[in-house]
Coordinates of C-alpha atoms (C1' of nucleotides) in Angstrom, one line a residue:
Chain A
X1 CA 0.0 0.0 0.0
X2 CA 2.1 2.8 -1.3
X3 CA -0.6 5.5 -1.4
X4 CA -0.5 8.3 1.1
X5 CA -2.6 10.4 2.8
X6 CA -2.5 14.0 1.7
X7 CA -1.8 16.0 4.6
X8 CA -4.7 18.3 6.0
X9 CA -2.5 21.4 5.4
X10 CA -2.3 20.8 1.5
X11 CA -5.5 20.0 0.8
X12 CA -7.8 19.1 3.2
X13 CA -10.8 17.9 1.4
X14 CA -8.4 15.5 -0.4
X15 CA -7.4 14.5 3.0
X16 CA -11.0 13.7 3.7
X17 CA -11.3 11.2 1.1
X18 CA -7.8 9.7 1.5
X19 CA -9.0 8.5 4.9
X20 CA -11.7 7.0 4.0
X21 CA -10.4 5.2 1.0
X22 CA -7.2 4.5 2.8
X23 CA -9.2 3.2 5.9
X24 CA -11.4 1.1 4.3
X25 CA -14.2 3.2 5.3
X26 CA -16.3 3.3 2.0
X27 CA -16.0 3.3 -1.6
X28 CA -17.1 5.0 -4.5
X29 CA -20.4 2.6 -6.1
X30 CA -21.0 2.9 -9.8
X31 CA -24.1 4.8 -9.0
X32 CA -23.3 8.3 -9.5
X33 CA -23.3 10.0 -6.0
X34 CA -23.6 6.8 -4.2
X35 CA -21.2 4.8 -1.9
X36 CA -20.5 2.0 -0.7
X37 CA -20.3 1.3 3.3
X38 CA -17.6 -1.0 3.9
X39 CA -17.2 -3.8 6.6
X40 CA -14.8 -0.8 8.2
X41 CA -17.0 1.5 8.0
X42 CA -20.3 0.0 8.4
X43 CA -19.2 -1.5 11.7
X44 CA -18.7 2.2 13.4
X45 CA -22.3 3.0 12.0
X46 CA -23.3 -0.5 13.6
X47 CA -21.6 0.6 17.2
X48 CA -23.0 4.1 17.1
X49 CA -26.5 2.9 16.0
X50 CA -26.8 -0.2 18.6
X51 CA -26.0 2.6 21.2
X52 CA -28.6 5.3 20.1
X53 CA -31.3 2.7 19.8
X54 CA -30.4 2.0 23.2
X55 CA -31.0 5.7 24.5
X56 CA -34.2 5.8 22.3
X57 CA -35.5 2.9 23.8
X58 CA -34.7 4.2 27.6
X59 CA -36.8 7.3 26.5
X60 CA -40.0 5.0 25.7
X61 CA -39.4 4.9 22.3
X62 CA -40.3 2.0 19.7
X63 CA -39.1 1.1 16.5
X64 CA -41.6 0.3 13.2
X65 CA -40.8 0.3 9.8
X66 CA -42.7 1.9 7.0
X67 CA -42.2 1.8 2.8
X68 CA -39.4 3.1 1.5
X69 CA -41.8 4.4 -2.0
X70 CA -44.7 7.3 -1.1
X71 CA -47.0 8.3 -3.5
X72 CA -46.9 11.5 -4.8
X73 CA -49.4 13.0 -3.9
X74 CA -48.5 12.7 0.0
X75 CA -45.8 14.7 -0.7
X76 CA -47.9 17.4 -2.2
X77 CA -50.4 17.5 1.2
X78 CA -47.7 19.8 2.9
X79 CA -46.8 23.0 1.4
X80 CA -43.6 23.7 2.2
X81 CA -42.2 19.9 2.8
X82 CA -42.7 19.3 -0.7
X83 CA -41.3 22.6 -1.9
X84 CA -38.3 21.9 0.4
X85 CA -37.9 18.6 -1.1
X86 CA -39.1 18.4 -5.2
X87 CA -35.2 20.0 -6.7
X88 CA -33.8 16.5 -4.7
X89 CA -36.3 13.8 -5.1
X90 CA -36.3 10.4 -7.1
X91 CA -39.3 9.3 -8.6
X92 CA -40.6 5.6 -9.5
X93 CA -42.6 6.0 -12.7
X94 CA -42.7 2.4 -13.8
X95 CA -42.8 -1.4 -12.3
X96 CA -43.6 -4.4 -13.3
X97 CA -43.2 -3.5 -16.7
X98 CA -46.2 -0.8 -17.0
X99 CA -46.4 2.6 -16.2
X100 CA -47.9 3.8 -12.6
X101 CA -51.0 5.0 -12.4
X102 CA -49.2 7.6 -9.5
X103 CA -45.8 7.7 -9.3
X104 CA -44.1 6.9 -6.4
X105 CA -40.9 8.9 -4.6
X106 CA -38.1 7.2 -2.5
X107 CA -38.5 8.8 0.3
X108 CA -36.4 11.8 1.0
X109 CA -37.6 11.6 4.8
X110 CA -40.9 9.8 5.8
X111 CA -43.4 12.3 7.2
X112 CA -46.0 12.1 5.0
X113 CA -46.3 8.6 4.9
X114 CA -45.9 8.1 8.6
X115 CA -48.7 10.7 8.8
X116 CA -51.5 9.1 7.0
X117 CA -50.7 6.1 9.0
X118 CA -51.0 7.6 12.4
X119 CA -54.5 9.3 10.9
X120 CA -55.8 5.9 11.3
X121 CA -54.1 4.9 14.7
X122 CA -54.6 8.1 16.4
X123 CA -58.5 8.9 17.8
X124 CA -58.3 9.5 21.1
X125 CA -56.3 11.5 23.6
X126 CA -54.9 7.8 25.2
X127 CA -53.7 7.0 21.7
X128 CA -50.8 9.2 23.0
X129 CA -48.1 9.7 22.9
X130 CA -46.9 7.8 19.8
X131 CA -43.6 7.6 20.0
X132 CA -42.0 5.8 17.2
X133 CA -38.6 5.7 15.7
X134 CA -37.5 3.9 12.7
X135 CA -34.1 2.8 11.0
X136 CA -34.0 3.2 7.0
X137 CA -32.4 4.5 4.0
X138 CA -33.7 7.6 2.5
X139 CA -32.3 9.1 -1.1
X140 CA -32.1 12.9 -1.3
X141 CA -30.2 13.4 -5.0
X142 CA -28.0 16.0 -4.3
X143 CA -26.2 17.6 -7.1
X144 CA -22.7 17.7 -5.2
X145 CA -21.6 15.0 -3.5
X146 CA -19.1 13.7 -0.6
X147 CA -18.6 10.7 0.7
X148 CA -20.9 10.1 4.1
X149 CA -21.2 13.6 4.3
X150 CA -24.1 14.3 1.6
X151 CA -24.6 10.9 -1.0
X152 CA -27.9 10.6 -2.8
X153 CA -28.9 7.3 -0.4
X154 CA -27.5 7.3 2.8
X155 CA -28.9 5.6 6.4
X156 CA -30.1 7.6 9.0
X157 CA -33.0 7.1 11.8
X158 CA -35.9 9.4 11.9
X159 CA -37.9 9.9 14.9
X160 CA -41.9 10.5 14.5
X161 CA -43.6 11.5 17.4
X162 CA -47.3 12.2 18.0
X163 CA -48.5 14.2 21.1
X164 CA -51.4 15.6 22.6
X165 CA -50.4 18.9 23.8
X166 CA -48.1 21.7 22.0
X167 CA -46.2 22.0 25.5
X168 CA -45.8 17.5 25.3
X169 CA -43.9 18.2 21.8
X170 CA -42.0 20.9 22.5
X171 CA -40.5 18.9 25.6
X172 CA -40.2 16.0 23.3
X173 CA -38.3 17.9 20.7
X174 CA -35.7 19.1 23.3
X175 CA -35.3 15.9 24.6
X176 CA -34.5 14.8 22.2
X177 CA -32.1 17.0 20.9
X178 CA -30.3 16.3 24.5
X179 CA -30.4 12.6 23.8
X180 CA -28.2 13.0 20.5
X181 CA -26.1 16.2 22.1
X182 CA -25.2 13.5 24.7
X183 CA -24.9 10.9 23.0
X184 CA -22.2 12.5 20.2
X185 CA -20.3 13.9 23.0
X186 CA -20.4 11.0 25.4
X187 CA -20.2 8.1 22.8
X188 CA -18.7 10.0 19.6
X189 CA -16.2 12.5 21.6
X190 CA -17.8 15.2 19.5
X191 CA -18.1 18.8 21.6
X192 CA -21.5 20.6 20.2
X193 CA -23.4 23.8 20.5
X194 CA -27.2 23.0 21.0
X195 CA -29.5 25.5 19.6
X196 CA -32.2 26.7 17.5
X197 CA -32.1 27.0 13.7
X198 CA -33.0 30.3 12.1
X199 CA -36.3 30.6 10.3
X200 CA -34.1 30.3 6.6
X201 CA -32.4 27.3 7.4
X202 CA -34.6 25.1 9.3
X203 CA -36.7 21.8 7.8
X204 CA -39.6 22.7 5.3
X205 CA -42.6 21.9 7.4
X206 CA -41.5 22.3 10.8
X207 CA -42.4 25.3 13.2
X208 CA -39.2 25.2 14.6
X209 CA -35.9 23.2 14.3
X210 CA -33.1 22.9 16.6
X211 CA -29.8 21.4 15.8
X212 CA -26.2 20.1 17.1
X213 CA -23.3 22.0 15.9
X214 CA -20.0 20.8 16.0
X215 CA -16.8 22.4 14.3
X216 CA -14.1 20.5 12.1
X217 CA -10.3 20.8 12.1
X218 CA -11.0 23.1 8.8
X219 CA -12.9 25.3 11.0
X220 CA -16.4 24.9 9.4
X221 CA -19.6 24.0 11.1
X222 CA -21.4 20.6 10.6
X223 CA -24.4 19.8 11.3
X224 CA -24.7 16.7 13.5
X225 CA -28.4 15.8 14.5
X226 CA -31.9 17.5 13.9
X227 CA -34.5 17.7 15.9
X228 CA -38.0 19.5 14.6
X229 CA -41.3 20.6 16.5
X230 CA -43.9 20.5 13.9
X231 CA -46.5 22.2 15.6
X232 CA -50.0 20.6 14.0
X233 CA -48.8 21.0 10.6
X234 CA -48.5 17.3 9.5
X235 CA -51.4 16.7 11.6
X236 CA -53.5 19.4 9.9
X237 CA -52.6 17.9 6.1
X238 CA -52.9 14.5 6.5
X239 CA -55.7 15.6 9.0
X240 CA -55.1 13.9 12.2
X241 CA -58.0 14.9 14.4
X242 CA -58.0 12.9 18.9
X243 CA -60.8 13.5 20.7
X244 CA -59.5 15.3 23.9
X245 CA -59.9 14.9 27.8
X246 CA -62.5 17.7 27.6
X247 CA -64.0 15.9 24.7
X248 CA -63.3 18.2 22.0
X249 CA -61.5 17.4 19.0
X250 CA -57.5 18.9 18.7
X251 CA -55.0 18.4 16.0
X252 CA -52.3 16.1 17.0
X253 CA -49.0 17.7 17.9
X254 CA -45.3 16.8 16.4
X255 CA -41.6 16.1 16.7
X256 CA -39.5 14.5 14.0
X257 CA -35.9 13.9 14.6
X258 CA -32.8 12.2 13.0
X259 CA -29.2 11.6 13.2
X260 CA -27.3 10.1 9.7
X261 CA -24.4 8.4 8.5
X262 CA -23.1 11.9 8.2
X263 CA -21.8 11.7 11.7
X264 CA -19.2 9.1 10.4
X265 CA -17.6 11.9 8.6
X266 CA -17.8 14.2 11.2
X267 CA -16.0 11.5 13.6
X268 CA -13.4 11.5 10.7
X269 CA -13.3 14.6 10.6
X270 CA -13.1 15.7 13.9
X271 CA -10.5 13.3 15.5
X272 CA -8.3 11.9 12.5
X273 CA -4.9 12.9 11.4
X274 CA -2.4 13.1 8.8
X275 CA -1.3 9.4 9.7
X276 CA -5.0 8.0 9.1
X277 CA -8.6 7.3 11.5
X278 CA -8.3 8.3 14.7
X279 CA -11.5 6.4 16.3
X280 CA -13.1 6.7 20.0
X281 CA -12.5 3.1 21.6
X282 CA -16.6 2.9 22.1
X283 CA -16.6 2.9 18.1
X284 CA -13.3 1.0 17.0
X285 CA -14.2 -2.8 15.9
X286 CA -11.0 -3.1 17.3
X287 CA -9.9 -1.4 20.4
X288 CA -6.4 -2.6 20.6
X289 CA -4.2 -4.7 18.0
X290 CA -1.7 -6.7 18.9
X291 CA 1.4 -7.0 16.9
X292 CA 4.3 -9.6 17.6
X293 CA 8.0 -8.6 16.1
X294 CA 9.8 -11.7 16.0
X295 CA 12.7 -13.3 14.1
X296 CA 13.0 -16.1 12.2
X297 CA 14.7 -18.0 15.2
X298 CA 12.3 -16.6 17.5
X299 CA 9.1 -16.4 15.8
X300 CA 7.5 -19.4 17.7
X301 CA 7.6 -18.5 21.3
X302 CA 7.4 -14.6 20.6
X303 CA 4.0 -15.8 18.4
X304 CA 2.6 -18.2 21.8
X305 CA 3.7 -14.9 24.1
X306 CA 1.5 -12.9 22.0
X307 CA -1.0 -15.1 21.5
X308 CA -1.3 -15.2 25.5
X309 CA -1.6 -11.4 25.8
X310 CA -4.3 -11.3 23.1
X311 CA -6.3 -13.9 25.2
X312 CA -5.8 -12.4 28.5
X313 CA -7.5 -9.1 26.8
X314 CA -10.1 -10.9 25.2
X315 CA -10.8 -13.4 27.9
X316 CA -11.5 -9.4 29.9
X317 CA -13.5 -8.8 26.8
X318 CA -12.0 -6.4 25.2
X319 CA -11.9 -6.3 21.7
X320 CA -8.7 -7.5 20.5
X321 CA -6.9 -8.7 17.3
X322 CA -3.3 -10.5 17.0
X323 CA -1.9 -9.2 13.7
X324 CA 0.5 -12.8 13.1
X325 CA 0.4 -12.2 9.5
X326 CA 4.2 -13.0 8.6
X327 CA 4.4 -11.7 5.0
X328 CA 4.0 -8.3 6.5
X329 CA 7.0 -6.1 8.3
X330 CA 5.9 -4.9 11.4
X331 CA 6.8 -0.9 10.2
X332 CA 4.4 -1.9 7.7
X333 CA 1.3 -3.1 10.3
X334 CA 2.1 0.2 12.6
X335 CA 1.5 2.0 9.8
X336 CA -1.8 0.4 8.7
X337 CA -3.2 -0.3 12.1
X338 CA -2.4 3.5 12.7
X339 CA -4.5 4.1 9.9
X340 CA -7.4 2.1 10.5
X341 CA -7.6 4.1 13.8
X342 CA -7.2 1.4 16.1
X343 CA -7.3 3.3 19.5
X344 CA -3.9 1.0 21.4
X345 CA -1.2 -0.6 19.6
X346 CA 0.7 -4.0 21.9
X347 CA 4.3 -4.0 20.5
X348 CA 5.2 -7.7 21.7
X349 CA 9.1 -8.5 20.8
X350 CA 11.6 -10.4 21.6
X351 CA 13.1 -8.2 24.2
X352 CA 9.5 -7.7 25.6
X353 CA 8.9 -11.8 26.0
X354 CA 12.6 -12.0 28.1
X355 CA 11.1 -9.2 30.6
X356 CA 7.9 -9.9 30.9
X357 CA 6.3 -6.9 29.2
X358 CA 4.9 -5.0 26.5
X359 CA 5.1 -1.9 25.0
X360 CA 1.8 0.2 24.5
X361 CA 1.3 3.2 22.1
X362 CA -1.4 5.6 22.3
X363 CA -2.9 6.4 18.6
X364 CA -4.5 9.7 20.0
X365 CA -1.4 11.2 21.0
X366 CA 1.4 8.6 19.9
X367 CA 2.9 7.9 23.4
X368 CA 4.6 4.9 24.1
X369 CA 4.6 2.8 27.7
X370 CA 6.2 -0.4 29.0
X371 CA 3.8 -2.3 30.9
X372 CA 4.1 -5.6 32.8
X373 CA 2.2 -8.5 31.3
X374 CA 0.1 -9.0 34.6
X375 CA -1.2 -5.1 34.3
X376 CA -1.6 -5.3 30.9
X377 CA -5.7 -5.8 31.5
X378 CA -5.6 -2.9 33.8
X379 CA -3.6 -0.9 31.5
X380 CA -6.0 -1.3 28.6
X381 CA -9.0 -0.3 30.8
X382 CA -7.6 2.9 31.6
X383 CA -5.9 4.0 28.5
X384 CA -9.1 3.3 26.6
X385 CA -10.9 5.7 29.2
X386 CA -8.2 8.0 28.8
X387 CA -7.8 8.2 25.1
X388 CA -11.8 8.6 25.1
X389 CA -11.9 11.5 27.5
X390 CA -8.9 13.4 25.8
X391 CA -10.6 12.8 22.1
X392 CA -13.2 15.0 23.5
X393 CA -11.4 17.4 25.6
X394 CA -8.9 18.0 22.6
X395 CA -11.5 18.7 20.2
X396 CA -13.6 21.0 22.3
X397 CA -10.4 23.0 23.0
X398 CA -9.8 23.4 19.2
X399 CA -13.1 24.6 19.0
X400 CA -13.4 26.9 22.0
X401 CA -9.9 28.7 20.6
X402 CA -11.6 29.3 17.3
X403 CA -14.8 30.9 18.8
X404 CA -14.2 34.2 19.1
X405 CA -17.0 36.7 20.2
X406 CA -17.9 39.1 17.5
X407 CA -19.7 42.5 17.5
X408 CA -19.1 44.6 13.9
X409 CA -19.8 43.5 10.4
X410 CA -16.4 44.6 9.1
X411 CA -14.8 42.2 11.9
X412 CA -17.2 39.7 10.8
X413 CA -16.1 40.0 7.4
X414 CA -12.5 40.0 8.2
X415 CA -12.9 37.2 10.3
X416 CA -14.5 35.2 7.3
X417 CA -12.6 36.0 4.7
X418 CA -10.4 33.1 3.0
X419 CA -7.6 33.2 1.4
X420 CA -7.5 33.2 -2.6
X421 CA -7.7 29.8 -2.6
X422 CA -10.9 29.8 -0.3
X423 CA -9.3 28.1 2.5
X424 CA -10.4 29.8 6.0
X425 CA -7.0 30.8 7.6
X426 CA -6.7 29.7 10.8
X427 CA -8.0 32.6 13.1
X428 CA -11.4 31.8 11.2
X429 CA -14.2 29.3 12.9
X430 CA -16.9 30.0 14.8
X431 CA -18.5 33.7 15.6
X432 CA -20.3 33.9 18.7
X433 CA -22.3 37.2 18.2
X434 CA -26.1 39.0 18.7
X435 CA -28.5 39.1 16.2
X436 CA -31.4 41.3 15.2
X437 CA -33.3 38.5 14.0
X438 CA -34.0 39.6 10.3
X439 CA -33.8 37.1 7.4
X440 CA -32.2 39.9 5.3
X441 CA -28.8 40.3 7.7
X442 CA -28.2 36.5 7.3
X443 CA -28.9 36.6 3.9
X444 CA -26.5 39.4 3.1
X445 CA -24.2 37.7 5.6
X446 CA -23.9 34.6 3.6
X447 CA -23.5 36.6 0.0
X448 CA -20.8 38.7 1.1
X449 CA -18.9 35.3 3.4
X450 CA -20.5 32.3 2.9
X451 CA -21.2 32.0 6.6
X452 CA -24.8 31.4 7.9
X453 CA -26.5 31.4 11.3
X454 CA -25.7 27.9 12.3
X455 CA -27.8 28.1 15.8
X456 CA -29.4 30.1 18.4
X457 CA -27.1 28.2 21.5
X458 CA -30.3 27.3 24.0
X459 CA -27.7 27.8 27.0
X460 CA -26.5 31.4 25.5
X461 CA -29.4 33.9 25.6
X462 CA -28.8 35.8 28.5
X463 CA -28.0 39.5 28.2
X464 CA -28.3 40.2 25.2
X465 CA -27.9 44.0 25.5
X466 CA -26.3 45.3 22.4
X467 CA -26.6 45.8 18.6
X468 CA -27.1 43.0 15.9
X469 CA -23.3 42.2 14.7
X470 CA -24.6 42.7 11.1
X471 CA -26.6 45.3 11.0
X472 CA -26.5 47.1 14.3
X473 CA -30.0 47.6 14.9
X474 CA -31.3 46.0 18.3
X475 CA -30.0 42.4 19.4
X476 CA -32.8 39.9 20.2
X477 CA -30.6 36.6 20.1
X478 CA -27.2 35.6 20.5
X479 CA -26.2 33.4 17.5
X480 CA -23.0 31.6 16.1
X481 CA -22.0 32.2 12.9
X482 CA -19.8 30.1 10.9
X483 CA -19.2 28.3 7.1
X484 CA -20.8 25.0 7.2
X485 CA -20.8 22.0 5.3
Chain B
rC1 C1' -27.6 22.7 -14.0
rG2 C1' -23.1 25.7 -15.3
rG3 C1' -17.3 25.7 -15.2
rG4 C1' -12.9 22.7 -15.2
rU5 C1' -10.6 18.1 -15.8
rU6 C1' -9.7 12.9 -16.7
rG7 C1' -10.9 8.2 -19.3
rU8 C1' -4.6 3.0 -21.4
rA9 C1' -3.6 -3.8 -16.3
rG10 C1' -6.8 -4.0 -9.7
rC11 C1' -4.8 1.3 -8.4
rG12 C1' -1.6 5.5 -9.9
rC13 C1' 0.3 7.0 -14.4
rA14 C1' 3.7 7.2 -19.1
rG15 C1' 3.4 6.5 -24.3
rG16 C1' 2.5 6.7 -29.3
rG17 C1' -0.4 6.6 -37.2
rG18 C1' 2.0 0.4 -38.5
rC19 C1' 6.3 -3.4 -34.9
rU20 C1' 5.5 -7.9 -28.8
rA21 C1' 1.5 -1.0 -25.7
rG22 C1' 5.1 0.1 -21.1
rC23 C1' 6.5 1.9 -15.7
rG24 C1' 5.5 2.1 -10.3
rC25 C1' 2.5 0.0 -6.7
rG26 C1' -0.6 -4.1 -5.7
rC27 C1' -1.5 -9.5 -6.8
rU28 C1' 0.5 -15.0 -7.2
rU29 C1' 4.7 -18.6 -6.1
rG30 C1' 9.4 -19.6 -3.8
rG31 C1' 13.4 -17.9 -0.7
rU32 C1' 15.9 -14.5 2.7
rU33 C1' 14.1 -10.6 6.3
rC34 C1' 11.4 -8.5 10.6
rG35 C1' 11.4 -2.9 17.3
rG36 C1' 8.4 2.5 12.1
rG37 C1' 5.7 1.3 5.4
rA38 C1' 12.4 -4.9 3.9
rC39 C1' 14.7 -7.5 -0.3
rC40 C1' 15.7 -11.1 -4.4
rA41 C1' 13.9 -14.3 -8.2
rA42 C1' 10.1 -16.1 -11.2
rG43 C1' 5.0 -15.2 -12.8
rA44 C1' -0.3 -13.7 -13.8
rG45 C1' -3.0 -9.7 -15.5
rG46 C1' -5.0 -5.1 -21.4
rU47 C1' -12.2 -5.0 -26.1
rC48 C1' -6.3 1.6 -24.8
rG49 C1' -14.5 4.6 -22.2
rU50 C1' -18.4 4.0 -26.5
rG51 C1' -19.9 5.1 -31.5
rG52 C1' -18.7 7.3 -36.0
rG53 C1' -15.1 9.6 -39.4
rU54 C1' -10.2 10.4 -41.9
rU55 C1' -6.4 6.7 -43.6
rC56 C1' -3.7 1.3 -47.1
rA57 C1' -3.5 1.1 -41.6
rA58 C1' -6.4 4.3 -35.6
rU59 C1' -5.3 2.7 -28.9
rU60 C1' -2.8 7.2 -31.3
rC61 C1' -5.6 12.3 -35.6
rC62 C1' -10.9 14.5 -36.0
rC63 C1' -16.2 14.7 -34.4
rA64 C1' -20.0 13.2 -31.2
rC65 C1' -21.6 10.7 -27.1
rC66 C1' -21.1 8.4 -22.3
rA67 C1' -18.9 8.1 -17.5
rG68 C1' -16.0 9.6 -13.3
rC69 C1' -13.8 13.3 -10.4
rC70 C1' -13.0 18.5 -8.8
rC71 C1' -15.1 23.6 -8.3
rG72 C1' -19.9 26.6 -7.8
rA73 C1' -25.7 27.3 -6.8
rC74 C1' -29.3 23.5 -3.7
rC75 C1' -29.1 20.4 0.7
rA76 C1' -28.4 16.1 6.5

RNA sequence: CGGGUUGUAGCGCAGGGGCUAGCGCGCUUGGUUCGGGACCAAGAGGUCGUGGGUUCAAUUCCCACCAGCCCGACCA
């Protein structure tokens, strides 16, 4: 394997890719736009997903499954959903060899279906809530592409929630949006800002959407999860009518909410580095290799020393692999176990087997410790804790030094402005700043630097005594402004 | 959908109006190595993107088409 990874300061979208490739992650499919999850890369989405479902499930939620094809006209019920989505959907016009009487769209997200269904299971006030969650593929086709981040299919979950009062949905909507801000910082290592979307940038058909922000080594802004409170606007066109404790009829009341395969590249982009994946242990398939460096005349005992090691850690179970593949140099299976993010690296040698140790390397920050065979379990347990904690800490202090607080639209633009290449330089990232709350600020904001309102933070809205940052006329929110993907 | 760019071995590329179409990596086999991407030897592997044209002769020149990638507007 002689190709390299391009180093983030040349060209860090070609970095990007190189990691993934490199890593195994995914691969281009010959469907324009469309990957390919690989065994590498489909088993973080498995870890991350078996560990959501749990935290869905703790907050009383079920899964279902519903069709992946929705008629038309569903889409059409909604106003602005189906304005929001027409430019990106894909659209069934024949099967079985004639056309449709109705043509049918892969879904782009699954409202409209799940709301005619809950029409007919919803009647009464102690039909709620309905709090259902499902596990699917959806197909948005984007014109620009890139890899996990935006690809015409990708797999996501989306949350559909039906509740009796506005006040039950609202609650919903922000619990939920804890569940996934503690869950990508917990599980993932990812710091985020939790807040509200602006009226231009949140989902067609909801009354309000809040988001997860969290900032990549380039400085921009990705969007990590979505959570929406759709008010009785679902409800209202696929007419969902309960009979209510007083017994009057109400329109049922909304939350939708999802998370994507999208947060693999943000994990990727968040943690890795010029050497290859950097993984949290909770998401590695493997959370520590095991690599013996033997000699010809010594290959047999050094192989049955760290063949024992490997078993002690597994036996503990931790998830462990001996690399005894002897075509291979070991310079050569650093480097690609590096690569493939493995979180610990056991170097068991020669010299190791005649003093009863090993020699364990950190992939988070490359430092190297002797450890005694019979602490070796021990060891493991707290690096992995330790390499966990620090992914986190690390990345929320590279974001925290690029926040800077922000008060004047020439600063603003200064502060956004890219080089002639349109790379940010590195004082750029976030802009923590008030705002007057007019569309046409952001609007002109995004003309003249590309940046948008990326979220109202929910934990940020005291005091704000001052002037818009864009306009300077009266502040009514603090925002953070930044490029995002 | 606009702009750019590329299609030659699995990958990255070179080449060239006719002759056995090459190079590096990877792959296979055997041997020597092995504490940061080892080495030797012998092999396998090609409708030169597709269609048309020019020509005695096209993978090479011309035209069209198709596809991929990158960059923009749209978006998780």
């Amino acid at each position: 394997m002689a190709e390299k990874i391009t180093p983030r300061s040349v060209d860090y979208s070609q970095w990007y890719i190189d990691i993934i490739l490199n890593a195994k992650l995914a691969d281009y499919s010959p469907v324009k736009g469309s990957m390919v999850i690989r065994p590498r890369g489909y088993s973080i989405w498995e870890r991350l997903r078996d560990e959501l479902d749990r935290r869905f499930k703790a907050t009383g939620h079920q899964n279902a499954y519903f069709p992946m094809f929705i008629p038309m006209s569903f889409l059409k019920k909604e106003a602005e959903h189906v304005e929001g989505f027409s430019p990106e959907l894909a659209v069934v016009t024949h099967a079985g060899g004639e056309e449709l009487e109705e043509p049918l769209v892969v879904r782009p997200t699954s409202e409209t279906i799940i709301w005619h269904m809950y029409k007919s299971w919803i009647q009464s006030y102690r039909d709620l809530p309905l709090l259902y969650n499902q596990w699917a593929n959806v197909v948005r086709w984007e014109k620009r592409t890139r890899l996990f981040l935006r690809t015409a299919e990708f797999l996501w979950q989306e949350g559909h929630t039906a509740h009796e009062t506005k006040e039950d949905a609202i609650e919903e909507t922000l619990r939920m949006l804890n569940v996934y801000k503690d869950f990508v910082e917990e599980y993932l290592c990812l710091p985020v800002i939790a807040g509200k979307k602006s009226e231009s940038e949140k989902f067609a058909g909801a009354v309000d959407t809040y988001s997860i922000e969290a900032m990549m080594q380039d400085f921009k802004a990705l969007q990590a999860g979505t959570s929406h409170f759709l008010g009785q606007n679902f409800a209202k066109a696929f007419d969902v009518q309960f009979q209510t404790r007083s017994g009057t009829l109400d329109y049922v009341w909304a939350t939708s909410w999802g998370v994507s395969t999208r947060l693999i590249g943000a994990i990727i982009m968040t943690h890795s580095d010029d050497k290859g994946l950097v993984l949290p242990p909770t998401l590695a398939q493997e959370e520590l290799v095991v690599i013996p460096i033997f000699k010809t005349d010594s290959k047999t005992d050094v192989l049955r020393y760290a063949q024992d090691v490997t078993s002690m850690l597994r036996d503990r179970g931790r998830r462990v692999v001996l690399d005894d593949d002897d075509t291979a140099s070991p310079g050569w299976k650093f480097a690609e176990w590096e690569m493939r993010g493995v979180p610990i690296r056991i170097e068991a040698g020669p010299k190791d087997m005649a003093q009863g140790t090993v020699v364990m390397v950190r992939r988070d920050t490359g430092e190297k410790v002797t450890v005694k065979k019979d602490e070796i379990v021990q060891r493991a347990d707290e690096l992995l804790k330790a390499i966990q904690k620090n992914l986190f800490e690390r990345a929320k202090q590279f974001r925290d030094k690029h926040t800077k607080d922000i008060a004047d639209y020439e600063s603003m633009k200064q502060y956004f402005s890219t080089d002639s290449a349109g790379v940010s330089d590195s004082n750029s990232g976030f802009a923590r700043g008030l705002w007057c709350g007019s569309k046409e600020c952001e609007a002109k904001l995004k003309a003249d630097t590309k940046a948008t309102i990326r979220c109202l933070p929910l934990d940020d809205q005291d005091d704000i005594n001052g002037v818009c940052a864009l306009c300077g006329a009266p502040a009514k929110h603090r925002a953070i402004f930044a490029r995002a993907y």
